Amino acid sequence: MNNLSIKVKLSGLAGLVSLCLVVLSMIALSSFNNIAMLNETLVLVKDSEVDMLQLRRNEKDFLTRLDVKYQTKFERNYEQLTVRINQLKQKIEGLDWENGKDAELVNLLQYLKDYQHSFYNIVAIYKKIGFTHETGLRGTLRRAVHDAESLVRKSNQLQLTADILMLRRNEKDFMLRKLQKYKQKFERNYSFFNLHLKASALDVTVKRAIELKMTDYRLKFMQLFDGYQQFGLTPDTGFQGVMRDSIHKTEAIYHQLTHELETNIIAQNNRIYNQLLLITILLIIIIVSAVLSISYSINTRLDLLKSHLRDVAIKSGDLSVSLKISGRDEITLICKYFNQFVDNLKNTFNQIPIFSEHLEQASKINAAVSSQTHQLAVTQQVESDQLADAVSKMVLATEDITHNIHVAANSAKEANKSVLQGKATIHHVSHSINALAEQLQSSVDVANNLAENGNSISIVLDVIRDIAAQTNLLALNAAIEAARAGANGRGFAVVADEVRTLAQRTAASTVQIQALIENLQKNVFSTVDVMQNGSAGALSTAQDAANSMEILDDISDNVQQIFELNTNIARASKEQGVMSTKINQNIMSINATVRETAKQSNETSQSSSRIKNIAVELQALVATYRF
């Protein structure tokens, strides 16, 4: 472990933790995938059950309504159910499950196929029996008994009619209740009918005809009975019983699959929980062990390093002690670099006495130079004070010039704003005048259309006036004819008089409307003239506004040029003021520097004396170390 660096150890620890997390994630992912597959399988089973219930619904709908469209729905749902069962088979093959499920699914498909065949046989039987009382065996049975009844009624045999009604009763009872005893009653009543037919006083030909019709009726009833018997007189017999048995077996398999899947999902959840818990505990133990091992190896070497450094610190000034730690980690490098530092420190201590002597000589020379520097600094301070006064006066004059230029620039700027505001106002007025001119033009068009509509109304009024005149003539003619008719035409004369009155009122109204329309057209033409004059005036005003806009553009350009010139002058004046201020500041800084130089030259002289004393003390201090 000591041959590995701490970085490598920590990287290995991080890699171990990452590997453990990856393993845990892969195991959890695999387990969750199994649970997801089980859940998908359970969903397929539930969906298949729904499809099976849909088949049952189609079956019941067909038996209730006897409509072939439910056979089509049954076929479509059966194909969908078959696809789901094949998908379920593939899902179960991908699961780690006990054997025997493939056989159950095969049996399930076989039961569904039996159910399908039974349903198709029932549909075929009902097609044979007849979906309505006029089709199939039911229709032929009905026609046969109607033929027999018509012959019996013609013969006026009440007993035979009663026997036929009894047979019809047995027929209806059978079709309602599907009980075999009604077949036996039918046979017995049919025998009674034959006995009564033979004992009747009917002609032999009539008897033969009635016998043939009744024989055909009996044959059709027996065929109908056989059809219902094939279908199943009870829910447990015939194709109905086969279909019921198949669907019950199918439901049993679905219930078993659902129960086993739910049980398996619960078991898988428990197994995955225990497995993940065990793996997590194991990985935590591995990680904690690795952390403790690395921590122990690092702490052991740190304790050894601490012991060596304590020896160096306790043995005052003894630089002959060196750190001895084996290994290739960072702690070994620290010991190596510390030993190199001690060696460099030894060399430095060997050079300190020589440097101390040189430092003492340099301090003497520095003291003499500092005295001369102090005298020069006093002279330079007096000259810099005079220069600072002159520059301050120049800065004040420059600031006055800059202020005046700024005032002129601001005035030009305000003038430019006023010109722009006037330009915007004129532009808005011009836009409004143009809009007004367009609206006036639109109003002129509307007024012209109104005048044209007035002309159209005048034409219509002419037609109405002609119709009123014709109506008046017709009413007059009708009154004349009514007068010729005498008393019989009085009512017609009153109506003709009312019609003539209405025609006269209509003619008078058309004259009034014509006068109103002519007055309206005159007003419209006057309005058109006024609007056209207003539109021309608005266009002229808009042109004047456009000319004013051009003049304001020229004024704005000139004011902008003045503003730019003032701005450039102000900028140059400001830069000159800044430069003057900087010169003043630099002179003041030089003055302060000179004063500081004089002060520091004095301090330097004092420092030279202290350096000399320090050099003596340093030589005495180095003499206390052993190396």
XYZ file of C-alpha atoms in Angstrom:
627
model
C 0.000 0.000 0.000
C 2.899 2.431 0.736
C 4.090 2.147 -2.862
C 0.819 3.690 -4.076
C 0.182 7.419 -3.923
C -2.707 8.850 -1.928
C -4.234 10.124 -5.173
C -4.158 6.632 -6.644
C -5.655 5.198 -3.450
C -8.485 7.742 -3.443
C -9.055 7.259 -7.183
C -9.212 3.506 -6.632
C -11.677 4.050 -3.798
C -13.827 6.254 -6.050
C -13.632 3.620 -8.795
C -14.645 0.912 -6.327
C -17.624 2.976 -5.163
C -18.610 3.672 -8.782
C -18.299 -0.022 -9.661
C -20.463 -0.976 -6.695
C -23.082 1.578 -7.715
C -23.008 0.334 -11.320
C -23.431 -3.284 -10.186
C -26.270 -2.289 -7.872
C -27.922 -0.258 -10.654
C -27.619 -3.105 -13.169
C -29.112 -5.608 -10.741
C -31.930 -3.199 -9.870
C -32.541 -2.441 -13.551
C -32.696 -6.149 -14.408
C -35.079 -6.797 -11.531
C -37.299 -3.870 -12.439
C -37.348 -5.040 -16.067
C -38.610 -8.436 -14.896
C -41.320 -6.755 -12.835
C -42.233 -4.528 -15.783
C -42.483 -7.592 -18.037
C -44.700 -9.322 -15.475
C -46.892 -6.230 -15.270
C -47.102 -6.057 -19.067
C -48.055 -9.734 -19.122
C -50.730 -9.095 -16.496
C -52.051 -6.172 -18.563
C -52.203 -8.448 -21.612
C -54.163 -11.007 -19.593
C -56.583 -8.303 -18.405
C -56.952 -6.963 -21.951
C -57.579 -10.493 -23.216
C -60.263 -10.916 -20.561
C -61.851 -7.672 -21.758
C -61.753 -8.942 -25.353
C -63.315 -12.218 -24.226
C -66.085 -10.290 -22.440
C -66.546 -8.332 -25.649
C -67.055 -11.647 -27.467
C -69.648 -12.619 -24.860
C -71.341 -9.280 -25.417
C -71.412 -9.825 -29.192
C -72.855 -13.297 -28.576
C -75.592 -11.964 -26.284
C -76.364 -9.108 -28.667
C -76.769 -11.564 -31.533
C -79.001 -13.909 -29.517
C -81.091 -10.950 -28.345
C -81.413 -9.012 -31.615
C -80.643 -11.743 -34.239
C -78.616 -9.287 -36.353
C -75.697 -10.535 -38.512
C -73.693 -7.348 -37.834
C -72.833 -8.798 -34.422
C -71.247 -11.763 -36.191
C -68.914 -9.305 -37.964
C -68.079 -7.649 -34.631
C -67.521 -11.106 -33.125
C -65.021 -12.004 -35.886
C -63.134 -8.710 -35.478
C -62.913 -9.071 -31.688
C -61.906 -12.730 -32.037
C -58.971 -11.806 -34.298
C -57.903 -9.122 -31.811
C -58.119 -11.614 -28.934
C -56.039 -14.167 -30.882
C -53.325 -11.557 -31.467
C -53.265 -10.687 -27.750
C -52.982 -14.363 -26.752
C -50.023 -14.844 -29.127
C -48.389 -11.749 -27.600
C -49.109 -13.190 -24.151
C -47.461 -16.450 -25.199
C -44.310 -14.582 -26.289
C -44.243 -12.635 -23.006
C -44.561 -15.821 -20.922
C -41.776 -17.500 -22.932
C -39.501 -14.576 -21.969
C -40.267 -15.008 -18.248
C -38.485 -17.313 -15.822
C -41.665 -19.234 -15.052
C -42.568 -22.832 -14.378
C -43.359 -25.171 -17.253
C -46.878 -25.884 -18.452
C -47.952 -22.363 -19.400
C -47.494 -23.010 -23.117
C -49.871 -25.964 -22.883
C -52.414 -23.832 -21.029
C -52.238 -21.150 -23.719
C -52.615 -23.807 -26.423
C -55.681 -25.127 -24.581
C -56.922 -21.543 -24.275
C -56.646 -21.042 -28.031
C -58.390 -24.374 -28.617
C -61.231 -23.453 -26.252
C -61.624 -20.102 -27.981
C -61.659 -21.855 -31.349
C -64.370 -24.224 -30.052
C -66.263 -21.200 -28.784
C -65.930 -19.562 -32.204
C -67.141 -22.703 -34.018
C -70.076 -23.020 -31.628
C -71.012 -19.394 -32.218
C -70.765 -19.844 -35.996
C -72.919 -22.987 -35.773
C -75.497 -21.058 -33.738
C -75.488 -18.285 -36.354
C -75.927 -20.880 -39.112
C -78.770 -22.548 -37.200
C -80.494 -19.210 -36.685
C -80.074 -18.417 -40.372
C -81.795 -21.736 -41.062
C -84.498 -21.117 -38.439
C -84.977 -17.520 -39.555
C -84.070 -14.179 -38.057
C -87.685 -12.989 -38.372
C -91.075 -14.704 -38.506
C -91.063 -14.361 -42.287
C -87.645 -15.915 -43.058
C -86.160 -19.405 -42.774
C -88.054 -22.283 -41.199
C -90.201 -19.857 -39.234
C -91.378 -18.257 -42.476
C -92.113 -21.586 -44.225
C -93.863 -22.846 -41.066
C -96.000 -19.720 -40.944
C -96.916 -19.897 -44.625
C -97.775 -23.603 -44.371
C -100.138 -23.143 -41.422
C -101.720 -20.098 -43.060
C -102.450 -22.167 -46.185
C -103.996 -24.904 -44.054
C -106.038 -22.376 -42.061
C -107.411 -20.788 -45.217
C -108.633 -24.175 -46.509
C -110.215 -25.034 -43.147
C -111.976 -21.663 -42.903
C -113.368 -22.092 -46.404
C -114.769 -25.493 -45.386
C -116.441 -23.924 -42.308
C -115.286 -26.698 -39.949
C -115.146 -25.280 -36.417
C -113.561 -28.379 -34.864
C -110.738 -28.407 -37.373
C -110.230 -24.681 -36.827
C -110.024 -25.245 -33.064
C -107.533 -28.101 -33.618
C -105.321 -25.843 -35.771
C -105.463 -23.122 -33.135
C -104.387 -25.669 -30.520
C -101.473 -26.713 -32.738
C -100.534 -23.049 -33.159
C -100.660 -22.684 -29.383
C -98.285 -25.663 -28.984
C -96.012 -24.074 -31.604
C -95.946 -20.692 -29.830
C -95.406 -22.323 -26.413
C -92.442 -24.222 -27.783
C -90.916 -21.143 -29.382
C -91.324 -19.195 -26.151
C -90.179 -21.830 -23.639
C -88.119 -24.295 -25.747
C -89.508 -27.307 -23.833
C -89.730 -30.766 -25.404
C -93.160 -31.461 -23.883
C -94.720 -29.041 -26.338
C -93.470 -31.240 -29.179
C -95.293 -34.170 -27.613
C -98.446 -32.057 -27.199
C -98.097 -30.993 -30.820
C -97.890 -34.649 -31.942
C -100.926 -35.588 -29.845
C -102.983 -32.640 -31.063
C -101.887 -33.374 -34.631
C -103.275 -36.912 -34.245
C -106.551 -35.456 -32.948
C -106.654 -33.161 -35.974
C -106.220 -36.108 -38.373
C -108.991 -38.040 -36.587
C -111.326 -35.044 -36.761
C -110.378 -34.485 -40.409
C -111.199 -38.086 -41.346
C -114.501 -37.923 -39.419
C -115.568 -34.685 -41.098
C -118.094 -34.568 -43.940
C -115.737 -32.742 -46.266
C -115.124 -33.761 -49.802
C -112.267 -36.202 -50.339
C -110.400 -33.726 -52.493
C -110.659 -31.033 -49.827
C -109.596 -33.490 -47.132
C -106.604 -34.489 -49.235
C -105.595 -30.864 -49.759
C -105.957 -30.043 -46.043
C -104.022 -33.191 -45.125
C -101.163 -32.266 -47.457
C -100.973 -28.728 -46.032
C -101.050 -29.978 -42.448
C -98.431 -32.638 -43.221
C -96.198 -29.913 -44.621
C -96.921 -27.806 -41.512
C -95.953 -30.721 -39.236
C -92.770 -31.350 -41.251
C -91.756 -27.694 -40.968
C -92.462 -27.733 -37.217
C -90.291 -30.832 -36.771
C -87.493 -29.194 -38.752
C -87.853 -26.105 -36.567
C -87.743 -28.302 -33.451
C -84.592 -30.050 -34.739
C -82.978 -26.661 -35.392
C -83.714 -25.426 -31.878
C -82.572 -28.773 -30.499
C -79.230 -28.381 -32.282
C -79.014 -24.873 -30.860
C -79.863 -26.226 -27.400
C -83.175 -26.338 -25.678
C -81.387 -25.510 -22.393
C -78.185 -23.541 -21.710
C -76.316 -26.832 -21.153
C -77.369 -28.677 -24.330
C -76.608 -28.396 -28.027
C -74.218 -25.871 -29.456
C -75.279 -23.476 -26.719
C -73.966 -25.932 -24.111
C -70.710 -26.476 -26.049
C -70.218 -22.724 -26.342
C -70.960 -22.223 -22.661
C -68.554 -25.006 -21.651
C -65.783 -23.530 -23.843
C -66.185 -20.045 -22.434
C -66.242 -21.372 -18.842
C -62.981 -23.248 -19.449
C -61.499 -20.113 -20.987
C -62.516 -18.030 -17.984
C -60.975 -20.602 -15.641
C -57.633 -20.379 -17.484
C -57.754 -16.570 -17.381
C -58.499 -16.566 -13.659
C -55.618 -18.984 -13.045
C -53.189 -16.916 -15.148
C -54.230 -13.715 -13.399
C -53.833 -15.280 -9.957
C -50.420 -16.769 -10.795
C -49.181 -13.517 -12.330
C -50.267 -11.468 -9.328
C -48.668 -14.015 -6.973
C -45.480 -14.021 -9.058
C -45.333 -10.218 -9.088
C -45.624 -10.096 -5.289
C -42.923 -12.775 -4.955
C -40.671 -10.930 -7.424
C -41.111 -7.680 -5.499
C -40.168 -9.378 -2.216
C -37.225 -11.178 -3.815
C -35.936 -7.999 -5.445
C -36.297 -6.052 -2.192
C -34.343 -8.693 -0.229
C -31.765 -9.052 -2.990
C -31.162 -5.307 -3.262
C -30.993 -5.001 0.535
C -28.409 -7.801 0.773
C -26.316 -6.429 -2.101
C -26.476 -2.908 -0.660
C -25.266 -4.127 2.757
C -22.464 -6.125 1.094
C -21.345 -3.141 -0.999
C -21.425 -0.871 2.068
C -19.199 -3.347 3.942
C -16.745 -3.450 1.006
C -16.632 0.346 0.695
C -16.234 0.910 4.460
C -13.443 -1.704 4.596
C -11.605 -0.018 1.726
C -12.009 3.426 3.339
C -10.726 2.180 6.715
C -7.745 0.426 5.073
C -6.718 3.523 3.116
C -7.286 5.765 6.144
C -5.134 3.492 8.324
C -2.228 3.488 5.847
C -2.333 7.301 5.512
C -2.687 7.991 9.261
C 0.207 5.628 10.100
C 2.612 7.490 7.838
C 1.325 10.878 9.012
C 2.007 9.888 12.630
C 5.575 8.916 11.664
C 6.042 12.244 9.841
C 4.654 14.131 12.837
C 7.155 12.365 15.126
C 10.131 13.375 12.924
C 8.998 16.998 12.710
C 8.563 17.108 16.480
C 12.199 15.993 16.864
C 13.326 18.809 14.556
C 11.284 21.356 16.511
C 12.304 20.181 19.987
C 16.046 20.014 19.243
C 16.472 23.821 19.035
C 18.439 24.964 16.034
C 19.787 21.492 15.131
C 19.504 21.318 11.324
C 21.479 18.085 11.158
C 18.273 16.041 11.755
C 16.686 14.625 8.511
C 13.347 12.831 7.874
C 13.619 9.135 6.976
C 10.345 7.652 5.608
C 10.232 4.962 2.941
C 7.591 4.634 0.247
C 6.418 6.300 -2.965
C 3.398 8.304 -1.863
C 2.894 12.038 -1.254
C 4.108 11.788 2.367
C 7.459 10.444 1.118
C 7.695 13.398 -1.280
C 6.961 15.810 1.606
C 9.847 14.301 3.610
C 12.138 14.505 0.594
C 11.271 18.144 -0.077
C 11.669 18.988 3.638
C 15.179 17.517 3.664
C 16.020 19.542 0.542
C 14.666 22.663 2.268
C 16.913 22.019 5.309
C 19.938 21.606 3.015
C 19.128 24.891 1.263
C 18.695 26.534 4.674
C 22.146 25.329 5.706
C 23.691 26.880 2.615
C 21.842 30.135 3.305
C 23.101 30.276 6.885
C 26.656 29.793 5.606
C 26.275 32.866 3.350
C 24.635 35.126 5.972
C 27.937 36.300 7.698
C 29.373 37.395 4.346
C 26.186 39.235 3.422
C 26.155 40.918 6.848
C 29.600 42.461 6.284
C 28.577 43.730 2.838
C 25.353 45.100 4.296
C 27.245 47.053 6.944
C 29.487 48.702 4.334
C 26.495 49.532 2.105
C 24.676 51.151 5.020
C 27.540 53.581 5.519
C 27.502 54.618 1.842
C 23.695 54.885 1.921
C 23.814 57.295 4.847
C 26.055 59.716 2.899
C 23.858 59.559 -0.220
C 20.713 60.137 1.847
C 22.122 63.392 3.223
C 22.763 64.767 -0.299
C 19.293 63.627 -1.480
C 17.632 65.505 1.376
C 19.253 68.811 0.343
C 18.221 68.391 -3.351
C 14.654 67.538 -2.364
C 14.270 70.790 -0.385
C 15.338 72.855 -3.433
C 13.000 70.973 -5.810
C 10.062 71.468 -3.425
C 10.329 75.286 -3.632
C 10.356 75.248 -7.479
C 7.403 72.854 -7.772
C 5.250 75.087 -5.514
C 5.704 78.019 -7.930
C 4.771 75.853 -10.983
C 1.638 74.503 -9.250
C 0.269 78.045 -8.694
C 0.583 78.898 -12.420
C -1.113 75.685 -13.586
C -4.013 76.195 -11.130
C -4.829 79.585 -12.683
C -4.804 78.033 -16.193
C -7.228 75.260 -15.069
C -9.736 77.844 -13.754
C -9.729 79.714 -17.096
C -10.246 76.464 -19.037
C -13.215 75.490 -16.853
C -14.972 78.839 -17.596
C -14.555 78.294 -21.351
C -15.883 74.731 -21.104
C -18.956 75.897 -19.150
C -19.875 78.509 -21.792
C -19.493 75.973 -24.618
C -21.751 73.496 -22.783
C -24.426 76.184 -22.405
C -24.328 76.865 -26.182
C -24.468 73.135 -26.985
C -27.480 72.631 -24.701
C -29.281 75.565 -26.356
C -28.669 74.022 -29.801
C -29.878 70.660 -28.504
C -33.121 72.195 -27.153
C -33.673 73.985 -30.484
C -33.203 70.679 -32.318
C -35.769 69.008 -30.019
C -38.283 71.803 -30.725
C -37.748 71.399 -34.485
C -38.232 67.614 -34.226
C -41.434 68.104 -32.190
C -42.774 70.537 -34.802
C -41.837 68.087 -37.532
C -43.682 65.270 -35.757
C -46.757 67.504 -35.232
C -46.858 68.514 -38.919
C -46.365 64.879 -39.962
C -49.319 63.868 -37.764
C -51.447 66.709 -39.174
C -50.499 65.709 -42.737
C -51.403 62.097 -42.033
C -54.760 63.153 -40.507
C -55.526 65.422 -43.515
C -54.736 62.581 -45.945
C -56.969 60.238 -43.957
C -59.719 62.908 -43.990
C -59.340 63.301 -47.773
C -59.647 59.527 -48.234
C -62.742 59.450 -45.990
C -64.289 62.353 -47.955
C -63.601 60.502 -51.202
C -65.229 57.375 -49.738
C -68.217 59.510 -48.660
C -68.478 60.879 -52.218
C -68.529 57.312 -53.570
C -71.197 56.319 -51.042
C -73.299 59.396 -51.958
C -72.987 58.556 -55.675
C -74.098 54.991 -54.937
C -77.021 56.418 -52.938
C -78.019 58.574 -55.922
C -77.855 55.543 -58.227
C -79.990 53.555 -55.744
C -82.514 56.448 -55.801
C -82.717 56.102 -59.593
C -83.285 52.360 -59.191
C -86.041 53.033 -56.646
C -87.662 55.489 -59.108
C -87.747 52.744 -61.730
C -89.310 50.346 -59.237
C -91.891 53.036 -58.287
C -92.799 53.432 -61.961
C -93.431 49.711 -62.137
C -95.521 49.863 -58.923
C -97.474 52.843 -60.331
C -98.226 50.875 -63.514
C -99.292 47.880 -61.442
C -101.589 50.134 -59.335
C -103.169 51.584 -62.518
C -103.749 48.088 -63.922
C -105.135 46.970 -60.567
C -107.513 49.977 -60.557
C -108.743 49.061 -64.056
C -109.182 45.443 -63.051
C -111.124 46.502 -59.922
C -113.334 48.757 -62.058
C -114.032 45.914 -64.469
C -114.768 43.631 -61.537
C -117.236 46.188 -60.116
C -118.987 46.389 -63.493
C -119.249 42.606 -63.694
C -120.504 42.495 -60.090
C -123.190 45.074 -60.956
C -124.296 42.913 -63.875
C -124.505 39.915 -61.565
C -127.016 41.707 -59.383
C -127.585 40.479 -55.845
C -125.209 37.554 -56.332
C -122.314 39.875 -57.056
C -122.662 42.246 -54.124
C -119.909 40.639 -52.090
C -117.631 40.582 -55.110
C -118.456 44.266 -55.731
C -117.394 45.158 -52.185
C -114.081 43.354 -52.688
C -113.550 45.044 -56.065
C -114.230 48.419 -54.479
C -111.662 47.725 -51.730
C -109.105 46.617 -54.306
C -109.661 49.798 -56.323
C -109.289 51.896 -53.145
C -106.000 50.120 -52.340
C -104.774 50.656 -55.905
C -105.536 54.391 -55.672
C -103.766 54.630 -52.300
C -100.780 52.758 -53.759
C -100.598 55.189 -56.688
C -100.761 58.164 -54.303
C -98.027 56.647 -52.116
C -95.758 56.097 -55.122
C -96.151 59.782 -56.050
C -95.140 60.804 -52.506
C -92.199 58.404 -52.517
C -91.116 59.735 -55.926
C -91.116 63.290 -54.542
C -89.121 62.240 -51.470
C -86.547 60.409 -53.617
C -86.114 63.412 -55.944
C -85.574 65.661 -52.899
C -83.091 63.117 -51.491
C -81.175 62.996 -54.787
C -80.908 66.808 -54.829
C -79.499 66.772 -51.284
C -77.123 63.959 -52.204
C -75.773 65.842 -55.230
C -75.260 68.953 -53.037
C -73.440 66.821 -50.466
C -71.213 65.321 -53.186
C -70.193 68.816 -54.364
C -69.396 69.920 -50.787
C -67.381 66.737 -50.110
C -65.417 67.057 -53.350
C -64.538 70.681 -52.498
C -63.515 69.580 -48.973
C -61.393 66.744 -50.402
C -59.594 69.159 -52.772
C -58.958 71.564 -49.862
C -57.634 68.723 -47.706
C -55.241 67.597 -50.452
C -53.965 71.192 -50.853
C -53.450 71.483 -47.083
C -51.602 68.128 -47.068
C -49.268 69.435 -49.815
C -48.562 72.592 -47.759
C -47.810 70.409 -44.739
C -45.377 68.348 -46.836
C -43.586 71.566 -47.931
C -43.391 72.651 -44.271
C -41.881 69.273 -43.446
C -39.085 69.837 -46.000
C -38.343 73.310 -44.544
C -38.246 71.873 -41.009
C -35.890 69.136 -42.242
C -33.461 71.812 -43.492
C -33.734 73.727 -40.180
C -33.185 70.503 -38.249
C -30.069 69.663 -40.295
C -28.596 73.151 -39.673
C -29.354 73.023 -35.951
C -27.844 69.543 -35.805
C -24.631 70.805 -37.435
C -24.453 73.663 -34.891
C -25.045 71.180 -32.094
C -22.287 68.872 -33.391
C -19.812 71.785 -33.717
C -20.577 72.958 -30.168
C -20.258 69.388 -28.962
C -16.848 68.978 -30.635
C -15.644 72.290 -29.188
C -16.935 71.335 -25.752
C -15.242 67.947 -26.026
C -11.925 69.554 -27.006
C -12.243 72.145 -24.227
C -13.098 69.417 -21.773
C -10.085 67.377 -22.839
C -7.883 70.469 -22.445
C -9.325 71.020 -18.962
C -8.708 67.387 -18.103
C -5.130 67.640 -19.321
C -4.615 70.837 -17.330
C -6.070 69.183 -14.269
C -3.816 66.176 -14.780
C -0.787 68.470 -15.127
C -1.786 70.264 -11.934
C -2.300 66.941 -10.194
C 1.045 65.664 -11.464
C 2.795 68.813 -10.219
C 1.084 68.476 -6.861
C 2.071 64.817 -6.841
C 5.655 65.742 -7.690
C 5.607 68.304 -4.901
C 4.277 65.697 -2.482
C 6.819 63.207 -3.778
C 9.628 65.690 -3.219
C 8.468 66.285 0.327
C 8.149 62.564 0.867
C 11.597 62.065 -0.663
C 13.075 64.553 1.763
C 11.300 62.824 4.605
C 12.325 59.364 3.411
C 15.934 60.410 2.837
C 16.034 61.359 6.486
C 14.424 58.045 7.393
C 16.856 56.227 5.081
C 19.722 57.700 6.983
C 18.191 56.434 10.193
C 17.496 53.037 8.574
C 21.121 52.706 7.546
C 22.082 52.972 11.167
C 19.502 50.337 12.103
C 20.651 48.015 9.261
C 24.151 48.177 10.625
C 22.873 47.137 14.034
C 20.711 44.338 12.471
C 23.709 42.935 10.588
C 25.587 42.624 13.858
C 22.591 40.931 15.525
C 22.108 38.550 12.530
C 25.684 37.342 12.776
C 25.127 36.646 16.453
C 21.852 34.753 15.698
C 23.381 32.524 12.974
C 26.105 31.580 15.389
C 23.460 29.839 17.560
C 22.536 27.204 14.826
C 24.414 23.945 14.257
C 24.811 22.612 10.745
